Amino acid sequence: MSLHVAFCLWGLPDDPAVATAFASDAGFQSVDVRPGYSKLPDAERTLPVTCMAVAHLMPDGALLDAASEPARQIAVKHVRSGIREAQRLGIPDVYLAPPATPDAPAIAAYRESTLTLADEAQRAGIRLGIEHFPGRGLPTVRETLAFIAACGHDNLYLLLDVGHNQIAGESVAESIRAAGDRLQYVHVNDNDAQSDLHLGLLEGVQDEAWVSDALRAVVEAPYNGPVSVEVNMALDDPRASAASSLAIVRRLEPRV
């Protein structure tokens, strides 16, 4: 059985309809989207949507970890709207980036926002994930899982990004084992092991053995969701990087 491979539409400098058409033509099986995707006509939404980045396109000054209560509430309202849109579109998973800093006030504010949104998503029948992100308030998988555990909410999960693992020096296989049934979703990309470049697979420091091991860890986990290719729209040719990444997944994925 082959892995289900999705594509993050924000990896192209095109409008969502054009990006969706590319993903379909390239052979991706589903897409990850930003808020507002429901504005596309049904005829242009040609692939299933498996995840929404509900905190993308946040209004200026709005942060889930803001010290200002009004700024935080604007952010919560934005994400709540995204969750409701995801529900209308039948999207099973949505996710958040972590807080900007590990400072205690930021973590506390983010926790309050996240718990509110986890309740909202649960009522909508949608899982809410948190992405680990080097340089931010939850820089590692280990710290993100600890935060999720401390929140004590059964609708909080981990979105794992293998490129972020690479920067943090965390084993993908060990991270997946540690996440267990909290693993919500998986993004795949490459980088220089220092910056979050979102290169295509094998375009940075990865080699085939590293990618193969990461894909095997996904397949062997109690996880049946997609691996989603996330490239940077600023690359010289993000379409080529995306298509190449899909081909690499197909070539290196374990056969089970």
mmCIF file of C-alpha atoms in Angstrom:
data_model
loop_
_atom_site.group_PDB
_atom_site.id
_atom_site.type_symbol
_atom_site.label_atom_id
_atom_site.label_comp_id
_atom_site.label_asym_id
_atom_site.label_seq_id
_atom_site.Cartn_x
_atom_site.Cartn_y
_atom_site.Cartn_z
ATOM 1 C CA MET A 1 0.000 0.000 0.000
ATOM 2 C CA SER A 2 1.464 3.370 -1.039
ATOM 3 C CA LEU A 3 1.699 6.456 1.107
ATOM 4 C CA HIS A 4 -0.921 9.126 0.538
ATOM 5 C CA VAL A 5 0.976 12.230 -0.625
ATOM 6 C CA ALA A 6 -0.506 15.719 -0.245
ATOM 7 C CA PHE A 7 0.765 19.144 -1.310
ATOM 8 C CA CYS A 8 0.761 22.421 0.638
ATOM 9 C CA LEU A 9 -0.722 24.941 -1.791
ATOM 10 C CA TRP A 10 1.127 27.886 -0.221
ATOM 11 C CA GLY A 11 4.317 26.432 -1.699
ATOM 12 C CA LEU A 12 3.480 28.048 -5.038
ATOM 13 C CA PRO A 13 3.227 31.783 -5.842
ATOM 14 C CA ASP A 14 -0.097 31.145 -7.557
ATOM 15 C CA ASP A 15 -3.699 31.569 -6.553
ATOM 16 C CA PRO A 16 -5.250 28.476 -4.942
ATOM 17 C CA ALA A 17 -7.127 27.401 -8.068
ATOM 18 C CA VAL A 18 -3.956 27.347 -10.171
ATOM 19 C CA ALA A 19 -1.995 25.639 -7.390
ATOM 20 C CA THR A 20 -4.705 22.994 -7.013
ATOM 21 C CA ALA A 21 -4.660 22.298 -10.744
ATOM 22 C CA PHE A 22 -0.883 21.862 -10.581
ATOM 23 C CA ALA A 23 -1.171 19.453 -7.649
ATOM 24 C CA SER A 24 -3.774 17.392 -9.464
ATOM 25 C CA ASP A 25 -1.796 17.270 -12.709
ATOM 26 C CA ALA A 26 1.417 16.367 -10.837
ATOM 27 C CA GLY A 27 -0.207 13.364 -9.167
ATOM 28 C CA PHE A 28 -0.706 14.567 -5.596
ATOM 29 C CA GLN A 29 -3.707 12.954 -3.924
ATOM 30 C CA SER A 30 -4.880 15.860 -1.772
ATOM 31 C CA VAL A 31 -3.961 19.389 -0.745
ATOM 32 C CA ASP A 32 -3.319 21.437 2.387
ATOM 33 C CA VAL A 33 -4.907 24.881 2.249
ATOM 34 C CA ARG A 34 -5.143 28.249 3.954
ATOM 35 C CA PRO A 35 -8.300 29.961 5.219
ATOM 36 C CA GLY A 36 -10.479 31.240 2.393
ATOM 37 C CA TYR A 37 -10.212 28.135 0.213
ATOM 38 C CA SER A 38 -13.987 27.711 0.235
ATOM 39 C CA LYS A 39 -14.250 30.824 -1.951
ATOM 40 C CA LEU A 40 -13.112 28.729 -4.908
ATOM 41 C CA PRO A 41 -15.902 27.358 -7.084
ATOM 42 C CA ASP A 42 -16.547 23.655 -6.585
ATOM 43 C CA ALA A 43 -15.239 22.948 -10.077
ATOM 44 C CA GLU A 44 -11.818 24.359 -9.143
ATOM 45 C CA ARG A 45 -11.522 22.338 -5.927
ATOM 46 C CA THR A 46 -10.494 19.224 -7.821
ATOM 47 C CA LEU A 47 -8.662 17.407 -4.998
ATOM 48 C CA PRO A 48 -9.660 16.442 -1.457
ATOM 49 C CA VAL A 49 -8.403 18.756 1.290
ATOM 50 C CA THR A 50 -6.683 16.947 4.147
ATOM 51 C CA CYS A 51 -5.448 19.826 6.310
ATOM 52 C CA MET A 52 -5.877 23.578 6.804
ATOM 53 C CA ALA A 53 -3.238 25.943 8.222
ATOM 54 C CA VAL A 54 -5.851 27.869 10.197
ATOM 55 C CA ALA A 55 -3.418 30.428 11.640
ATOM 56 C CA HIS A 56 -2.099 31.486 8.228
ATOM 57 C CA LEU A 57 -3.178 34.893 6.891
ATOM 58 C CA MET A 58 -3.591 36.203 10.425
ATOM 59 C CA PRO A 59 -4.657 39.884 10.693
ATOM 60 C CA ASP A 60 -1.805 42.289 11.433
ATOM 61 C CA GLY A 61 -0.927 42.366 15.118
ATOM 62 C CA ALA A 62 -3.068 39.356 16.008
ATOM 63 C CA LEU A 63 -1.245 36.567 17.853
ATOM 64 C CA LEU A 64 -2.466 33.569 19.806
ATOM 65 C CA ASP A 65 0.299 34.285 22.331
ATOM 66 C CA ALA A 66 -0.163 38.070 22.452
ATOM 67 C CA ALA A 67 0.186 39.855 25.775
ATOM 68 C CA SER A 68 -2.717 42.059 24.720
ATOM 69 C CA GLU A 69 -6.096 40.414 25.290
ATOM 70 C CA PRO A 70 -7.721 42.209 22.306
ATOM 71 C CA ALA A 71 -4.918 41.087 19.981
ATOM 72 C CA ARG A 72 -5.250 37.532 21.244
ATOM 73 C CA GLN A 73 -9.019 37.517 20.790
ATOM 74 C CA ILE A 74 -8.668 38.718 17.196
ATOM 75 C CA ALA A 75 -6.322 35.782 16.584
ATOM 76 C CA VAL A 76 -8.720 33.330 18.239
ATOM 77 C CA LYS A 77 -11.581 34.691 16.125
ATOM 78 C CA HIS A 78 -9.509 34.234 12.954
ATOM 79 C CA VAL A 79 -8.671 30.626 13.800
ATOM 80 C CA ARG A 80 -12.238 29.898 14.894
ATOM 81 C CA SER A 81 -13.429 31.102 11.489
ATOM 82 C CA GLY A 82 -10.924 28.774 9.831
ATOM 83 C CA ILE A 83 -12.144 25.826 11.897
ATOM 84 C CA ARG A 84 -15.718 26.515 10.831
ATOM 85 C CA GLU A 85 -14.638 26.760 7.202
ATOM 86 C CA ALA A 86 -12.770 23.463 7.566
ATOM 87 C CA GLN A 87 -15.927 21.892 8.950
ATOM 88 C CA ARG A 88 -17.948 23.093 5.947
ATOM 89 C CA LEU A 89 -15.350 21.671 3.580
ATOM 90 C CA GLY A 90 -15.068 18.355 5.426
ATOM 91 C CA ILE A 91 -11.394 18.865 6.317
ATOM 92 C CA PRO A 92 -10.386 16.458 9.115
ATOM 93 C CA ASP A 93 -7.289 18.256 10.430
ATOM 94 C CA VAL A 94 -6.200 21.829 11.131
ATOM 95 C CA TYR A 95 -3.036 23.088 12.756
ATOM 96 C CA LEU A 96 -1.328 26.007 14.474
ATOM 97 C CA ALA A 97 2.238 27.280 14.549
ATOM 98 C CA PRO A 98 3.748 27.466 18.055
ATOM 99 C CA PRO A 99 4.142 30.664 20.087
ATOM 100 C CA ALA A 100 6.856 33.079 19.024
ATOM 101 C CA THR A 101 8.944 32.755 22.192
ATOM 102 C CA PRO A 102 9.343 30.340 25.122
ATOM 103 C CA ASP A 103 8.736 33.133 27.647
ATOM 104 C CA ALA A 104 6.299 32.080 30.354
ATOM 105 C CA PRO A 105 3.705 34.805 29.610
ATOM 106 C CA ALA A 106 3.677 33.892 25.908
ATOM 107 C CA ILE A 107 3.325 30.182 26.663
ATOM 108 C CA ALA A 108 0.500 30.871 29.128
ATOM 109 C CA ALA A 109 -1.373 33.068 26.639
ATOM 110 C CA TYR A 110 -0.869 30.528 23.867
ATOM 111 C CA ARG A 111 -2.111 27.725 26.131
ATOM 112 C CA GLU A 112 -5.290 29.665 26.901
ATOM 113 C CA SER A 113 -5.925 30.321 23.212
ATOM 114 C CA THR A 114 -5.125 26.755 22.237
ATOM 115 C CA LEU A 115 -7.463 25.194 24.789
ATOM 116 C CA THR A 116 -10.312 27.397 23.587
ATOM 117 C CA LEU A 117 -9.631 26.390 19.994
ATOM 118 C CA ALA A 118 -9.201 22.698 20.838
ATOM 119 C CA ASP A 119 -12.722 22.785 22.280
ATOM 120 C CA GLU A 120 -13.997 24.565 19.176
ATOM 121 C CA ALA A 121 -12.354 22.053 16.845
ATOM 122 C CA GLN A 122 -13.615 19.110 18.879
ATOM 123 C CA ARG A 123 -17.187 20.352 18.596
ATOM 124 C CA ALA A 124 -16.665 20.541 14.831
ATOM 125 C CA GLY A 125 -15.283 16.993 14.675
ATOM 126 C CA ILE A 126 -11.838 18.256 13.639
ATOM 127 C CA ARG A 127 -8.428 17.470 15.131
ATOM 128 C CA LEU A 128 -6.227 20.422 16.146
ATOM 129 C CA GLY A 129 -2.472 20.054 15.725
ATOM 130 C CA ILE A 130 0.503 22.075 16.929
ATOM 131 C CA GLU A 131 3.660 22.276 14.826
ATOM 132 C CA HIS A 132 7.099 22.190 16.424
ATOM 133 C CA PHE A 133 9.307 24.961 15.055
ATOM 134 C CA PRO A 134 13.010 25.637 15.797
ATOM 135 C CA GLY A 135 13.603 29.186 16.990
ATOM 136 C CA ARG A 136 10.091 29.604 18.357
ATOM 137 C CA GLY A 137 8.420 28.854 21.671
ATOM 138 C CA LEU A 138 8.093 25.107 21.042
ATOM 139 C CA PRO A 139 11.286 24.419 19.081
ATOM 140 C CA THR A 140 11.397 20.630 19.336
ATOM 141 C CA VAL A 141 9.065 17.675 19.123
ATOM 142 C CA ARG A 142 9.940 16.799 22.705
ATOM 143 C CA GLU A 143 8.898 20.217 24.011
ATOM 144 C CA THR A 144 5.775 20.287 21.864
ATOM 145 C CA LEU A 145 4.641 16.898 23.133
ATOM 146 C CA ALA A 146 5.323 18.037 26.701
ATOM 147 C CA PHE A 147 3.191 21.135 26.114
ATOM 148 C CA ILE A 148 0.382 19.024 24.658
ATOM 149 C CA ALA A 149 0.533 16.666 27.631
ATOM 150 C CA ALA A 150 0.497 19.581 30.090
ATOM 151 C CA CYS A 151 -2.589 21.026 28.398
ATOM 152 C CA GLY A 152 -4.413 17.782 29.116
ATOM 153 C CA HIS A 153 -6.847 18.141 26.214
ATOM 154 C CA ASP A 154 -7.699 15.056 24.178
ATOM 155 C CA ASN A 155 -8.070 17.068 20.966
ATOM 156 C CA LEU A 156 -4.496 18.357 20.760
ATOM 157 C CA TYR A 157 -2.035 16.643 18.440
ATOM 158 C CA LEU A 158 1.432 17.029 16.907
ATOM 159 C CA LEU A 159 2.029 18.116 13.331
ATOM 160 C CA LEU A 160 5.498 16.765 12.583
ATOM 161 C CA ASP A 161 7.721 18.531 10.041
ATOM 162 C CA VAL A 162 10.761 16.444 9.109
ATOM 163 C CA GLY A 163 12.676 19.555 8.043
ATOM 164 C CA HIS A 164 12.215 21.005 11.516
ATOM 165 C CA ASN A 165 13.477 17.717 12.968
ATOM 166 C CA GLN A 166 16.545 18.122 10.804
ATOM 167 C CA ILE A 167 17.298 21.608 12.161
ATOM 168 C CA ALA A 168 16.684 20.568 15.774
ATOM 169 C CA GLY A 169 18.759 17.400 15.424
ATOM 170 C CA GLU A 170 15.822 15.181 16.398
ATOM 171 C CA SER A 171 15.379 11.706 14.961
ATOM 172 C CA VAL A 172 12.199 11.427 12.918
ATOM 173 C CA ALA A 173 11.704 7.810 13.975
ATOM 174 C CA GLU A 174 12.159 8.589 17.666
ATOM 175 C CA SER A 175 9.824 11.582 17.395
ATOM 176 C CA ILE A 176 7.124 9.495 15.760
ATOM 177 C CA ARG A 177 7.449 6.808 18.415
ATOM 178 C CA ALA A 178 7.258 9.441 21.153
ATOM 179 C CA ALA A 179 4.147 10.994 19.606
ATOM 180 C CA GLY A 180 2.274 7.703 19.355
ATOM 181 C CA ASP A 181 -1.426 8.358 18.849
ATOM 182 C CA ARG A 182 -0.826 12.116 19.160
ATOM 183 C CA LEU A 183 0.739 12.193 15.666
ATOM 184 C CA GLN A 184 -1.725 14.153 13.564
ATOM 185 C CA TYR A 185 0.026 14.990 10.296
ATOM 186 C CA VAL A 186 3.442 14.948 8.591
ATOM 187 C CA HIS A 187 5.139 17.591 6.425
ATOM 188 C CA VAL A 188 8.206 16.684 4.344
ATOM 189 C CA ASN A 189 10.874 19.012 2.956
ATOM 190 C CA ASP A 190 14.633 19.619 3.125
ATOM 191 C CA ASN A 191 16.960 22.423 4.266
ATOM 192 C CA ASP A 192 20.583 23.153 5.166
ATOM 193 C CA ALA A 193 20.096 21.888 8.762
ATOM 194 C CA GLN A 194 20.214 25.497 9.962
ATOM 195 C CA SER A 195 17.354 27.479 8.408
ATOM 196 C CA ASP A 196 13.765 26.586 7.535
ATOM 197 C CA LEU A 197 14.298 26.808 3.779
ATOM 198 C CA HIS A 198 11.594 24.357 2.668
ATOM 199 C CA LEU A 199 13.615 22.952 -0.184
ATOM 200 C CA GLY A 200 12.390 19.945 -2.069
ATOM 201 C CA LEU A 201 13.446 16.539 -0.792
ATOM 202 C CA LEU A 202 17.152 15.793 -1.397
ATOM 203 C CA GLU A 203 17.822 19.442 -2.349
ATOM 204 C CA GLY A 204 19.587 20.248 0.948
ATOM 205 C CA VAL A 205 21.539 18.039 3.340
ATOM 206 C CA GLN A 206 19.325 14.947 3.152
ATOM 207 C CA ASP A 207 20.462 11.792 1.437
ATOM 208 C CA GLU A 208 18.326 8.937 0.190
ATOM 209 C CA ALA A 209 18.946 6.810 3.286
ATOM 210 C CA TRP A 210 17.711 9.630 5.575
ATOM 211 C CA VAL A 211 14.527 10.126 3.561
ATOM 212 C CA SER A 212 13.946 6.386 3.285
ATOM 213 C CA ASP A 213 14.313 5.965 7.058
ATOM 214 C CA ALA A 214 11.905 8.849 7.706
ATOM 215 C CA LEU A 215 9.288 7.408 5.359
ATOM 216 C CA ARG A 216 9.674 3.966 6.907
ATOM 217 C CA ALA A 217 9.066 5.471 10.350
ATOM 218 C CA VAL A 218 5.830 7.015 9.061
ATOM 219 C CA VAL A 219 4.669 3.748 7.507
ATOM 220 C CA GLU A 220 5.462 1.710 10.621
ATOM 221 C CA ALA A 221 3.721 4.144 12.975
ATOM 222 C CA PRO A 222 0.093 3.880 14.122
ATOM 223 C CA TYR A 223 -0.642 6.630 11.594
ATOM 224 C CA ASN A 224 -2.600 6.422 8.372
ATOM 225 C CA GLY A 225 -2.554 10.048 7.254
ATOM 226 C CA PRO A 226 -0.709 11.766 4.418
ATOM 227 C CA VAL A 227 2.832 12.930 4.071
ATOM 228 C CA SER A 228 2.493 16.448 2.709
ATOM 229 C CA VAL A 229 5.160 18.089 0.568
ATOM 230 C CA GLU A 230 5.795 21.664 1.717
ATOM 231 C CA VAL A 231 8.155 23.713 -0.447
ATOM 232 C CA ASN A 232 8.974 27.420 -0.455
ATOM 233 C CA MET A 233 7.353 29.570 -3.117
ATOM 234 C CA ALA A 234 10.575 31.629 -3.272
ATOM 235 C CA LEU A 235 12.579 28.714 -4.710
ATOM 236 C CA ASP A 236 13.834 29.116 -8.264
ATOM 237 C CA ASP A 237 11.313 26.534 -9.467
ATOM 238 C CA PRO A 238 8.964 25.445 -6.673
ATOM 239 C CA ARG A 239 6.866 23.377 -9.079
ATOM 240 C CA ALA A 240 9.896 21.328 -10.059
ATOM 241 C CA SER A 241 10.872 20.909 -6.397
ATOM 242 C CA ALA A 242 7.360 19.773 -5.512
ATOM 243 C CA ALA A 243 7.089 17.324 -8.399
ATOM 244 C CA SER A 244 10.564 15.965 -7.696
ATOM 245 C CA SER A 245 9.669 15.496 -4.021
ATOM 246 C CA LEU A 246 6.599 13.484 -4.963
ATOM 247 C CA ALA A 247 8.694 11.284 -7.249
ATOM 248 C CA ILE A 248 11.275 10.786 -4.473
ATOM 249 C CA VAL A 249 8.589 9.714 -1.997
ATOM 250 C CA ARG A 250 7.255 7.215 -4.519
ATOM 251 C CA ARG A 251 10.741 5.856 -5.217
ATOM 252 C CA LEU A 252 11.915 5.606 -1.603
ATOM 253 C CA GLU A 253 8.751 4.724 0.315
ATOM 254 C CA PRO A 254 8.857 1.233 1.836
ATOM 255 C CA ARG A 255 6.726 -1.426 0.203
ATOM 256 C CA VAL A 256 4.426 -3.090 2.692
#
